[in-house]
Coordinates of C-alpha atoms and ligand atoms in Angstrom, one line a residue:
Chain A
M1 CA 83.7 178.7 168.8
P2 CA 86.0 176.6 166.3
I3 CA 87.9 174.0 167.4
E4 CA 91.5 173.6 166.6
V5 CA 93.7 170.9 166.5
K6 CA 97.1 171.4 166.4
E7 CA 100.1 168.8 166.0
V8 CA 99.0 166.5 168.8
S9 CA 100.5 163.5 170.1
C10 CA 99.1 161.6 172.4
R11 CA 100.9 158.4 174.0
Y12 CA 99.7 155.7 176.5
G13 CA 102.2 153.9 179.3
E14 CA 104.9 155.9 178.6
R15 CA 108.1 155.2 179.6
T16 CA 106.7 151.7 180.0
P17 CA 107.5 148.3 178.1
L18 CA 103.4 148.9 176.9
E19 CA 103.8 152.4 175.4
V20 CA 101.7 152.9 172.8
Q21 CA 101.6 155.8 170.4
A22 CA 97.5 156.5 170.5
L23 CA 97.7 159.6 168.1
K24 CA 100.1 160.9 165.7
E25 CA 100.3 164.5 165.1
I26 CA 96.6 165.5 164.2
S27 CA 95.8 168.6 162.9
F28 CA 91.8 169.7 162.4
R29 CA 89.4 172.5 162.8
A30 CA 85.9 172.2 163.5
E31 CA 84.0 175.8 162.3
D32 CA 81.4 176.7 164.8
G33 CA 77.6 174.9 163.8
E34 CA 79.9 172.2 161.8
F35 CA 78.5 168.6 161.7
V36 CA 81.8 166.6 161.9
G37 CA 81.9 162.8 161.6
I38 CA 85.1 160.5 163.1
M39 CA 85.8 157.3 161.2
G40 CA 88.4 154.2 162.1
H41 CA 88.4 150.8 162.8
T42 CA 88.9 149.8 166.6
G43 CA 91.8 151.1 168.4
C44 CA 92.4 153.6 165.8
G45 CA 92.4 156.5 168.5
K46 CA 88.8 158.2 167.6
S47 CA 88.3 157.9 171.2
T48 CA 91.2 159.1 172.2
L49 CA 90.8 162.0 170.1
I50 CA 87.4 163.0 171.8
Q51 CA 88.2 162.9 175.3
L52 CA 91.5 165.3 174.5
I53 CA 89.1 167.5 172.9
A54 CA 86.9 167.6 176.3
G55 CA 90.2 168.3 178.3
L56 CA 89.9 164.7 180.0
L57 CA 93.1 163.7 178.7
T58 CA 96.2 166.0 177.8
P59 CA 97.9 165.9 175.1
G60 CA 102.1 164.7 174.8
E61 CA 102.3 167.5 172.2
G62 CA 100.4 170.0 170.7
Q63 CA 97.2 171.9 171.7
I64 CA 93.5 171.8 171.4
L65 CA 92.4 175.2 171.3
I66 CA 88.6 176.1 171.7
D67 CA 87.5 179.4 170.8
G68 CA 91.2 180.7 170.1
K69 CA 91.6 179.4 174.1
D70 CA 94.7 176.5 174.7
I71 CA 92.5 174.6 177.1
N72 CA 95.6 173.3 178.5
G73 CA 97.4 176.5 178.7
P74 CA 98.1 178.4 182.5
G75 CA 95.0 180.3 183.4
Y76 CA 92.7 178.0 181.0
D77 CA 89.2 178.3 183.1
R78 CA 88.3 174.5 183.0
E79 CA 84.6 175.6 184.0
E80 CA 84.3 177.6 180.7
L81 CA 85.0 174.2 179.0
R82 CA 82.0 172.6 181.4
R83 CA 79.6 174.9 179.9
T84 CA 80.1 175.1 176.4
L85 CA 80.9 170.8 175.7
G86 CA 79.3 167.8 176.6
I87 CA 80.3 164.6 175.9
V88 CA 78.4 161.4 175.8
F89 CA 81.0 158.2 176.2
Q90 CA 80.8 155.1 174.4
Y91 CA 79.5 153.3 177.4
P92 CA 77.3 155.5 179.1
E93 CA 75.8 153.2 181.3
S94 CA 78.7 154.7 183.4
Q95 CA 77.8 157.8 183.2
L96 CA 74.2 157.4 185.5
F97 CA 74.6 157.3 188.8
E98 CA 71.4 158.9 190.5
T99 CA 68.6 157.2 191.9
T100 CA 66.1 158.5 189.4
V101 CA 66.6 158.7 185.8
W102 CA 64.6 162.6 186.2
R103 CA 67.7 163.2 188.8
D104 CA 69.8 161.8 186.7
V105 CA 69.0 164.0 184.1
A106 CA 69.0 167.2 186.2
F107 CA 71.6 166.9 188.1
A108 CA 73.4 168.1 184.5
L109 CA 71.6 171.6 185.5
K110 CA 72.7 172.2 188.8
H111 CA 75.6 174.6 188.1
L112 CA 72.6 176.3 185.7
D113 CA 70.9 179.9 186.6
L114 CA 67.3 178.2 186.2
S115 CA 64.4 178.1 188.0
R116 CA 63.0 174.7 189.4
E117 CA 59.9 175.2 187.0
E118 CA 62.6 175.9 183.9
K119 CA 64.3 173.2 185.1
A120 CA 61.6 170.8 185.2
E121 CA 60.6 172.3 181.6
R122 CA 64.0 171.2 180.7
V123 CA 64.0 167.8 181.9
R124 CA 60.7 167.0 180.3
W125 CA 61.8 168.5 177.3
V126 CA 64.7 166.4 176.8
L127 CA 63.9 163.2 177.7
E128 CA 61.1 163.4 175.2
A129 CA 63.6 164.5 172.4
V130 CA 65.2 161.2 173.4
G131 CA 62.4 159.1 173.0
F132 CA 62.3 158.4 176.7
R133 CA 58.6 158.0 178.0
M134 CA 58.0 160.9 180.9
E135 CA 56.2 158.4 183.4
R136 CA 59.2 156.5 183.3
A137 CA 60.9 159.2 184.9
G138 CA 61.3 158.5 188.4
K139 CA 62.4 154.7 187.8
S140 CA 66.3 153.7 189.0
P141 CA 68.5 153.6 185.8
L142 CA 69.8 150.2 186.9
S143 CA 66.3 149.3 185.8
L144 CA 66.4 150.1 182.3
S145 CA 67.2 148.0 179.8
G146 CA 70.4 148.9 177.7
G147 CA 69.1 151.1 174.8
E148 CA 66.9 152.9 177.5
K149 CA 70.2 153.6 179.6
R150 CA 71.7 155.2 176.1
R151 CA 68.8 157.2 175.9
V152 CA 69.0 158.7 179.6
A153 CA 72.9 158.8 179.2
I154 CA 72.5 161.6 175.9
A155 CA 69.5 162.9 177.8
G156 CA 71.8 164.0 180.3
V157 CA 74.3 165.8 178.3
L158 CA 72.2 167.7 176.3
A159 CA 69.5 169.1 178.8
A160 CA 72.4 171.8 179.8
R161 CA 72.4 172.7 176.1
P162 CA 76.3 172.8 175.9
R163 CA 77.3 174.6 172.6
I164 CA 79.4 171.8 171.1
L165 CA 78.2 168.3 171.8
I166 CA 80.9 165.2 171.2
F167 CA 79.2 161.7 171.0
D168 CA 81.1 158.2 171.3
E169 CA 79.4 155.7 169.6
P170 CA 76.3 157.4 170.5
L171 CA 74.0 154.7 168.0
A172 CA 75.3 151.5 169.9
G173 CA 72.4 149.5 171.4
L174 CA 69.9 151.9 170.1
D175 CA 66.9 150.4 167.9
P176 CA 66.4 151.5 164.3
W177 CA 63.9 154.0 165.4
G178 CA 66.2 155.1 168.1
R179 CA 68.8 155.6 166.1
L180 CA 66.4 157.8 163.5
E181 CA 65.2 159.8 166.2
F182 CA 68.5 160.4 167.8
L183 CA 69.9 161.7 164.6
E184 CA 67.5 164.2 163.7
L185 CA 67.5 165.2 167.3
A186 CA 71.4 166.0 166.3
A187 CA 70.5 167.6 162.5
R188 CA 68.5 169.7 164.7
L189 CA 70.7 170.7 167.0
H190 CA 73.2 171.6 164.4
R191 CA 70.9 173.3 162.8
Q192 CA 69.9 175.4 165.5
G193 CA 73.9 176.2 165.3
N194 CA 75.5 173.6 167.5
T195 CA 78.9 172.2 166.8
I196 CA 79.0 168.3 166.7
L197 CA 81.2 165.9 166.6
M198 CA 80.3 162.0 166.5
V199 CA 82.5 158.9 166.1
S200 CA 80.6 156.2 164.5
H201 CA 81.1 153.1 162.6
D202 CA 77.8 153.7 160.7
A203 CA 79.0 154.8 157.6
D204 CA 75.1 155.8 156.4
A205 CA 74.4 157.7 159.6
L206 CA 77.2 159.8 158.7
C207 CA 76.8 160.2 155.4
G208 CA 73.4 161.2 155.8
Y209 CA 74.5 163.9 158.8
A210 CA 77.5 165.0 159.3
D211 CA 79.0 168.1 156.8
R212 CA 82.6 166.5 156.6
I213 CA 84.4 163.3 157.7
L214 CA 87.4 162.5 159.6
V215 CA 88.7 159.5 159.3
L216 CA 91.4 157.8 161.8
D217 CA 94.1 155.2 160.8
R218 CA 96.7 153.9 163.6
G219 CA 96.6 157.2 165.2
R220 CA 97.3 159.2 162.0
L221 CA 94.3 161.2 160.3
S222 CA 94.5 159.2 157.1
A223 CA 91.8 161.6 155.2
Q224 CA 89.2 164.2 156.0
G225 CA 86.1 165.7 153.3
T226 CA 82.5 165.4 152.9
P227 CA 80.8 162.2 152.5
E228 CA 81.4 162.1 149.2
E229 CA 85.0 163.0 149.2
I230 CA 85.6 160.2 151.2
F231 CA 83.2 157.3 149.3
G232 CA 83.2 158.8 146.3
D233 CA 86.0 156.4 145.7
L234 CA 85.4 152.8 146.9
E235 CA 89.0 151.3 146.7
R236 CA 90.2 154.5 148.7
A237 CA 87.9 153.9 151.2
E238 CA 89.2 150.5 151.6
T239 CA 92.9 151.6 152.0
L240 CA 91.7 154.1 154.7
H241 CA 90.2 150.9 156.4
I242 CA 86.6 152.2 156.5
G243 CA 83.8 150.1 155.1
A244 CA 81.3 152.2 152.7
G245 CA 77.7 152.4 154.1
E246 CA 75.0 150.2 152.3
V247 CA 73.3 153.2 150.2
R248 CA 76.9 154.0 148.7
R249 CA 77.4 150.2 147.6
I250 CA 73.6 150.0 146.7
A251 CA 74.6 153.2 144.2
Q252 CA 78.1 151.2 143.2
A253 CA 75.9 148.0 141.9
L254 CA 72.9 150.0 140.1
Y255 CA 76.2 152.1 138.2
E256 CA 78.0 149.0 137.2
K257 CA 74.5 147.6 135.7
G258 CA 74.2 151.0 134.0
R259 CA 71.3 151.9 136.0
L260 CA 72.7 155.3 137.3
Q261 CA 74.8 158.0 136.2
S262 CA 77.0 158.5 139.1
P263 CA 78.1 155.7 141.9
A264 CA 79.1 158.5 144.2
I265 CA 75.6 158.3 146.0
T266 CA 76.1 158.2 150.0
K267 CA 72.3 159.1 151.1
Y268 CA 69.1 157.1 151.1
K269 CA 67.1 160.6 149.2
I270 CA 69.1 161.0 146.8
L271 CA 70.0 157.7 146.1
L272 CA 65.7 157.3 146.3
G273 CA 65.3 160.4 144.1
E274 CA 67.9 159.2 141.1
I275 CA 66.2 155.5 140.9
K276 CA 62.7 157.6 140.7
K277 CA 63.7 159.7 138.1
N278 CA 65.5 156.8 135.8
N279 CA 62.1 154.6 135.9
K280 CA 59.5 157.2 136.0
G281 CA 56.9 156.3 133.7
R282 CA 57.9 152.2 134.1
Chain B
M1 CA 65.8 117.3 169.6
Q2 CA 64.3 120.1 171.1
A3 CA 66.9 122.3 172.4
V4 CA 64.9 125.2 174.4
T5 CA 60.9 124.7 175.2
G6 CA 58.6 127.3 176.9
K7 CA 55.3 127.9 177.9
Q8 CA 53.4 131.1 179.0
I9 CA 56.4 132.6 180.3
S10 CA 55.9 135.7 182.0
F11 CA 58.4 137.8 184.4
T12 CA 58.4 140.9 186.7
Y13 CA 60.5 142.9 187.8
E14 CA 60.2 144.0 191.3
Y15 CA 62.6 146.8 192.0
D16 CA 62.4 149.8 194.8
G17 CA 58.7 147.9 196.1
V18 CA 57.5 148.7 192.4
S19 CA 56.6 145.4 190.0
N20 CA 57.5 146.3 186.2
P21 CA 56.1 143.1 183.9
V22 CA 57.9 142.7 181.8
L23 CA 57.3 139.3 180.0
E24 CA 53.5 138.6 179.0
D25 CA 52.8 134.6 178.2
I26 CA 55.6 133.9 175.9
S27 CA 55.4 130.8 174.4
I28 CA 58.4 129.6 172.4
E29 CA 60.1 126.3 170.5
I30 CA 63.7 125.9 169.5
E31 CA 64.9 123.1 167.7
A32 CA 68.7 121.5 168.4
G33 CA 70.9 123.6 165.8
E34 CA 68.7 126.5 165.1
F35 CA 69.5 130.3 164.5
I36 CA 67.2 131.7 166.1
A37 CA 67.6 135.7 165.5
I38 CA 65.6 138.0 168.4
L39 CA 64.4 141.5 167.3
G40 CA 62.6 143.8 169.3
A41 CA 62.5 147.9 170.2
N42 CA 64.5 148.7 173.3
G43 CA 63.1 147.6 176.1
C44 CA 60.8 145.1 174.7
G45 CA 62.5 142.7 176.7
K46 CA 64.6 140.1 174.9
S47 CA 67.3 140.5 177.1
T48 CA 64.9 139.4 179.5
L49 CA 63.7 136.4 177.8
V50 CA 67.3 135.1 177.1
R51 CA 68.4 135.9 180.6
L52 CA 65.4 133.5 182.1
L53 CA 67.0 130.5 179.5
N54 CA 70.3 130.5 181.3
G55 CA 69.3 131.0 184.6
L56 CA 70.5 134.5 185.3
L57 CA 67.2 135.5 186.0
P58 CA 64.6 133.2 187.7
L59 CA 61.5 131.8 186.4
E60 CA 58.8 132.6 187.9
K61 CA 55.5 131.9 185.7
G62 CA 55.1 129.3 183.1
E63 CA 57.2 126.3 182.3
L64 CA 60.5 126.0 180.9
K65 CA 63.0 123.4 179.8
V66 CA 66.4 124.4 178.2
W67 CA 68.0 120.8 177.0
N68 CA 67.2 118.5 179.0
L69 CA 67.0 121.1 182.3
D70 CA 64.8 122.8 184.1
P71 CA 65.9 126.6 185.0
R72 CA 63.5 126.2 188.5
Q73 CA 66.0 123.3 189.6
E74 CA 68.8 125.0 191.6
S75 CA 71.1 122.4 191.9
R76 CA 71.2 122.4 188.6
L77 CA 72.0 125.8 187.5
W78 CA 75.9 125.3 187.0
E79 CA 74.8 122.5 184.6
L80 CA 72.5 125.0 183.0
R81 CA 75.1 128.0 182.9
R82 CA 77.5 125.8 181.0
L83 CA 75.2 124.2 178.9
C84 CA 74.0 127.7 177.7
G85 CA 76.7 129.9 177.5
M86 CA 76.2 134.1 177.0
V87 CA 78.3 136.5 175.1
F88 CA 77.5 140.5 175.9
Q89 CA 77.9 143.9 174.6
N90 CA 80.7 145.6 176.1
P91 CA 83.7 143.7 174.5
D92 CA 85.9 146.1 177.4
N93 CA 84.6 144.3 180.5
Q94 CA 84.0 140.5 179.9
F95 CA 87.4 139.8 180.7
V96 CA 88.7 138.9 184.2
S97 CA 92.4 137.7 183.7
S98 CA 95.3 140.0 181.5
I99 CA 96.2 136.6 179.2
V100 CA 93.7 135.7 176.6
E101 CA 94.8 132.0 177.4
E102 CA 93.7 132.6 181.2
D103 CA 91.0 133.9 180.6
V104 CA 89.3 131.5 178.6
A105 CA 90.4 129.3 181.2
F106 CA 88.7 130.8 183.9
G107 CA 85.6 129.4 183.4
L108 CA 86.9 125.7 183.1
R109 CA 88.7 126.3 186.2
N110 CA 85.4 127.2 188.3
Y111 CA 84.2 124.3 187.3
D112 CA 86.9 122.3 188.8
T113 CA 87.8 120.9 185.2
P114 CA 91.0 118.6 185.6
E115 CA 93.9 120.8 185.3
E116 CA 95.1 118.0 182.6
E117 CA 92.6 118.9 180.3
I118 CA 92.7 122.6 180.6
P119 CA 95.4 123.6 177.9
E120 CA 93.6 121.3 175.6
R121 CA 90.3 122.6 175.8
V122 CA 91.2 126.2 175.8
G123 CA 93.7 125.8 172.5
R124 CA 90.2 124.2 171.2
A125 CA 88.1 126.6 172.1
L126 CA 90.3 129.7 170.8
S127 CA 90.5 128.1 167.4
L128 CA 87.3 127.6 166.8
V129 CA 87.2 130.9 166.9
G130 CA 90.6 131.4 164.9
M131 CA 92.5 133.5 167.9
Q132 CA 95.2 130.4 168.4
E133 CA 98.1 132.4 168.0
Y134 CA 97.1 135.0 170.5
E135 CA 96.7 132.9 173.9
R136 CA 99.6 135.0 175.3
Y137 CA 98.3 138.2 174.5
S138 CA 96.6 140.7 177.0
P139 CA 92.9 141.4 176.2
H140 CA 93.7 144.7 176.0
M141 CA 96.0 144.6 173.1
L142 CA 93.5 143.2 170.8
S143 CA 90.4 144.7 168.5
G144 CA 86.9 144.6 169.2
G145 CA 86.3 142.0 167.0
Q146 CA 89.3 140.0 168.7
K147 CA 87.9 140.3 172.0
Q148 CA 84.5 139.4 171.6
R149 CA 86.3 136.3 169.9
V150 CA 87.9 135.5 173.0
A151 CA 84.6 136.0 174.7
M152 CA 83.3 133.8 172.7
A153 CA 86.4 131.3 173.1
G154 CA 86.0 131.3 177.2
V155 CA 82.2 130.5 176.5
L156 CA 82.9 127.4 174.0
A157 CA 85.4 126.1 176.3
M158 CA 82.9 125.2 178.5
E159 CA 81.1 123.0 175.5
P160 CA 77.9 124.4 175.4
E161 CA 74.8 123.4 173.1
I162 CA 73.5 126.5 173.0
L163 CA 74.9 130.2 172.4
I164 CA 73.4 132.9 173.4
F165 CA 74.6 136.3 171.9
D166 CA 73.1 139.4 173.6
E167 CA 74.4 142.4 171.3
A168 CA 77.6 140.7 170.7
T169 CA 78.4 143.0 167.8
S170 CA 77.0 146.4 168.1
M171 CA 80.2 147.9 169.8
L172 CA 82.4 147.0 166.8
D173 CA 83.3 148.4 163.6
P174 CA 82.4 146.9 160.7
Q175 CA 85.2 144.2 160.4
G176 CA 84.6 143.3 164.0
R177 CA 81.5 142.5 163.3
R178 CA 82.2 140.3 160.5
E179 CA 84.6 138.7 162.0
V180 CA 81.8 137.8 164.7
L181 CA 79.3 136.7 162.8
A182 CA 81.6 134.5 160.5
C183 CA 82.5 133.0 163.9
L184 CA 78.4 132.6 164.7
K185 CA 78.1 131.3 161.2
Q186 CA 80.6 128.5 161.6
L187 CA 79.4 127.6 164.9
H188 CA 75.9 127.2 163.6
E189 CA 77.3 125.0 160.8
M190 CA 78.7 122.6 163.5
G191 CA 75.4 122.5 165.0
K192 CA 75.1 124.0 167.9
T193 CA 72.2 126.2 168.5
I194 CA 72.2 129.9 168.2
L195 CA 70.4 132.6 169.9
M196 CA 71.0 136.2 168.5
I197 CA 70.1 139.5 170.0
T198 CA 70.7 142.6 167.6
H199 CA 69.4 145.6 166.4
Y200 CA 70.6 145.2 162.6
V201 CA 68.2 143.8 160.1
E202 CA 71.1 142.7 158.1
E203 CA 72.8 140.7 160.5
V204 CA 69.7 138.4 160.7
L205 CA 69.5 137.4 157.0
D206 CA 71.0 134.1 157.6
A207 CA 69.0 133.0 160.7
D208 CA 66.5 130.3 160.5
R209 CA 63.8 132.2 162.2
I210 CA 63.4 135.5 163.6
F211 CA 61.6 136.1 167.3
L212 CA 59.9 139.7 166.7
M213 CA 59.3 141.0 170.0
Q214 CA 57.5 144.2 171.2
K215 CA 56.2 145.1 174.6
G216 CA 56.9 141.8 176.5
K217 CA 55.0 139.8 174.1
L218 CA 56.0 137.5 170.6
L219 CA 54.6 139.0 168.5
K220 CA 55.3 136.9 165.2
S221 CA 57.9 133.7 165.0
G222 CA 59.0 133.4 161.2
S223 CA 61.6 133.3 158.5
P224 CA 63.7 136.2 157.7
R225 CA 61.5 136.9 154.4
E226 CA 58.7 136.7 155.6
I227 CA 59.0 138.9 158.9
L228 CA 61.2 141.7 157.3
T229 CA 59.6 142.1 154.1
D230 CA 56.7 142.8 155.7
R231 CA 56.2 146.4 156.8
E232 CA 53.3 146.6 158.5
L233 CA 54.4 144.0 161.2
L234 CA 57.6 145.7 161.4
T235 CA 55.9 149.1 162.2
Q236 CA 53.4 147.4 164.9
A237 CA 56.8 146.3 166.1
E238 CA 58.3 149.6 166.1
L239 CA 61.4 148.5 163.8
I240 CA 62.4 150.1 160.4
P241 CA 62.7 147.1 157.5
P242 CA 66.2 146.7 155.9
L243 CA 67.5 149.4 153.4
A244 CA 66.2 146.6 150.1
V245 CA 62.8 146.7 151.7
R246 CA 62.5 150.5 152.5
I247 CA 63.2 151.3 149.0
Y248 CA 60.8 149.0 147.8
Y249 CA 58.0 150.4 149.4
D250 CA 58.8 154.2 149.3
L251 CA 59.4 153.2 145.5
K252 CA 55.7 151.4 145.1
D253 CA 54.3 154.6 147.3
S254 CA 55.5 156.7 144.1
G255 CA 53.9 154.2 141.4
I256 CA 57.0 152.5 140.6
L257 CA 56.4 148.5 141.4
L258 CA 58.8 145.6 141.4
D259 CA 58.0 142.2 140.5
R260 CA 58.9 141.2 144.0
C261 CA 59.6 142.8 147.7
P262 CA 63.8 141.9 147.9
L263 CA 65.5 141.0 151.5
T264 CA 68.8 141.8 150.2
N265 CA 70.8 144.6 148.6
E266 CA 71.2 142.0 145.6
E267 CA 67.9 140.7 145.1
L268 CA 67.3 145.0 145.3
V269 CA 69.9 145.7 142.2
E270 CA 68.2 142.3 140.4
E271 CA 64.9 143.2 140.3
L272 CA 65.6 146.9 139.6
C273 CA 67.9 145.5 136.6
R274 CA 64.4 143.8 135.5
L275 CA 62.8 147.2 134.9
K276 CA 62.3 147.6 131.6
Ligands
LIG1 N1 66.9 144.7 186.8 C1 65.4 145.3 186.2 N2 65.2 145.8 187.1 C2 63.7 146.0 186.5 N3 63.5 146.3 185.6 C3 64.1 146.3 184.7 C4 65.3 145.6 184.8 N4 66.2 145.4 183.8 C5 65.5 145.6 182.8 N5 63.7 145.9 183.5 C6 63.0 146.9 182.2 O1 62.6 145.6 181.7 C7 62.4 145.6 180.5 C8 62.7 145.2 179.5 O2 64.0 145.1 179.6 P1 65.2 144.5 178.8 O3 66.7 144.3 179.0 O4 64.8 142.9 178.2 O5 65.0 144.7 177.1 P2 65.7 144.7 175.7 O6 64.7 144.2 174.7 O7 66.7 144.0 176.0 O8 66.1 146.1 175.1 P3 67.8 147.0 174.4 O9 67.0 146.9 173.5 O10 67.5 147.9 175.2 O11 68.5 145.7 175.0 C9 62.6 147.6 180.2 O12 61.3 148.3 180.4 C10 63.1 147.6 181.2 O13 63.3 148.8 181.9
LIG2 MG1 69.0 143.9 175.3

């Protein structure tokens, strides 16, 4: 189920004095099973873009095709979109509304043809996967801390196992383990063939896990490529208004001191491996 | 002078007839002018603790003095909230008005500040956060970092002594994050007492002290170096050390030993360059 975004433009407040062009002529393709990261500074249109792909907004111009079908075309079955695509919003607390955590997660399974036991199993699996302790599933979502709410919101979306997963800043509010666990979970889903689109400001996270990164700048798609392509040249990354991650910056400093052969390292494991290799036997 | 003195504070949430003990026997002392960072895993009680300080939650067990006030003294709750202002995580739901200067003035009006004093105080607060040129803007036209700085100005207009940031940077891009942290540092230099909750260890390197919390307890308080280079301690708190510290330990585990454990990336590079 590739996602194809074709020449998409989108405006807010059309024909008012406050009209803003949120997206301008965006085109890209996300292949089946690809993990695509989306970066760009605040207000550059990232959330607009993923809301368009999720069918929550309609583009002023252009088309969005999923599995070859225009999701805004006449006769398109919106139910199909709902089954295949799950989205976790930037402020997930607004996604929680049931009286208990358990019910909130189970709600996503309502329309699925599963037995009671299967549903219960699914809820247990997904709460564990996001690091939420089962014994607290009877609590009200209102009584959770910020990071706990985010975990539950993510669980609610994953429960139905949609093939396309869209995350808008899923790491915000999670503690360091929570971030790592989430990324590992995303990597596992990615290996199982899910398509993942993830908006994040965390360059280290995207570089470590995404196949490809799209960069938006003031509503335009200003670059796309592998993490190494995007951050290989730091000056270019600067002109794209995105900051490199810590790994890349340490690699740069070591390279400048003659301690690394190449500065274009964006993944922790590779950096560590190179440092080890260069210092073996010291 | 002591900004905060807390002795044996405990707190339990009552919700739907279930009680959930969240803070247990916490004792803290914060000097006026200190910059304290609070670290701890999700749900360990950080937000709960700071909400007790400014009276958003009622103190039940223990003793607490914030500046010269006892949060239990309900008649002075307003004064407490003025003295101890808070900035939250979400830049989009902290606005009550559609014009920046009105928004910053909101608290002042609530506190019946004489109308003729308001423009000056709003102007001063906005210039403290570098947003004076935006006074006529609508908040939705601002970037995340700018929104958070306006929220800070709203707090600063009240002339507080203590500022609390509860994950105020977590929704921001790197640029916005830098803006807010620079502002925070400047307020610290002006002598304000700062409490900052964050999940990003690299943001707390400049703190005077870190309060490390775990499951409702204060596990340890100490300098960033003391806390953040102690892998075992951080593991106990269910946290992950900063990148430089992780590299140090990963190298150590494979037999490469640096002279000392670096805290920052610069120190790491320095140490690596010292290896022969
Ligand atoms: N209104 C509430 N009613 C009942 N329990 C609550 C309430 N708010 C928080 N809790 C519980 O209290 C504990 C501490 O929550 P708190 O919000 O202080 O954590 P935190 O350290 O700020 O976490 P986070 O890093 O996720 O923001 C959590 O277990 C949470 O579930
Ligand atoms: Mg919190």
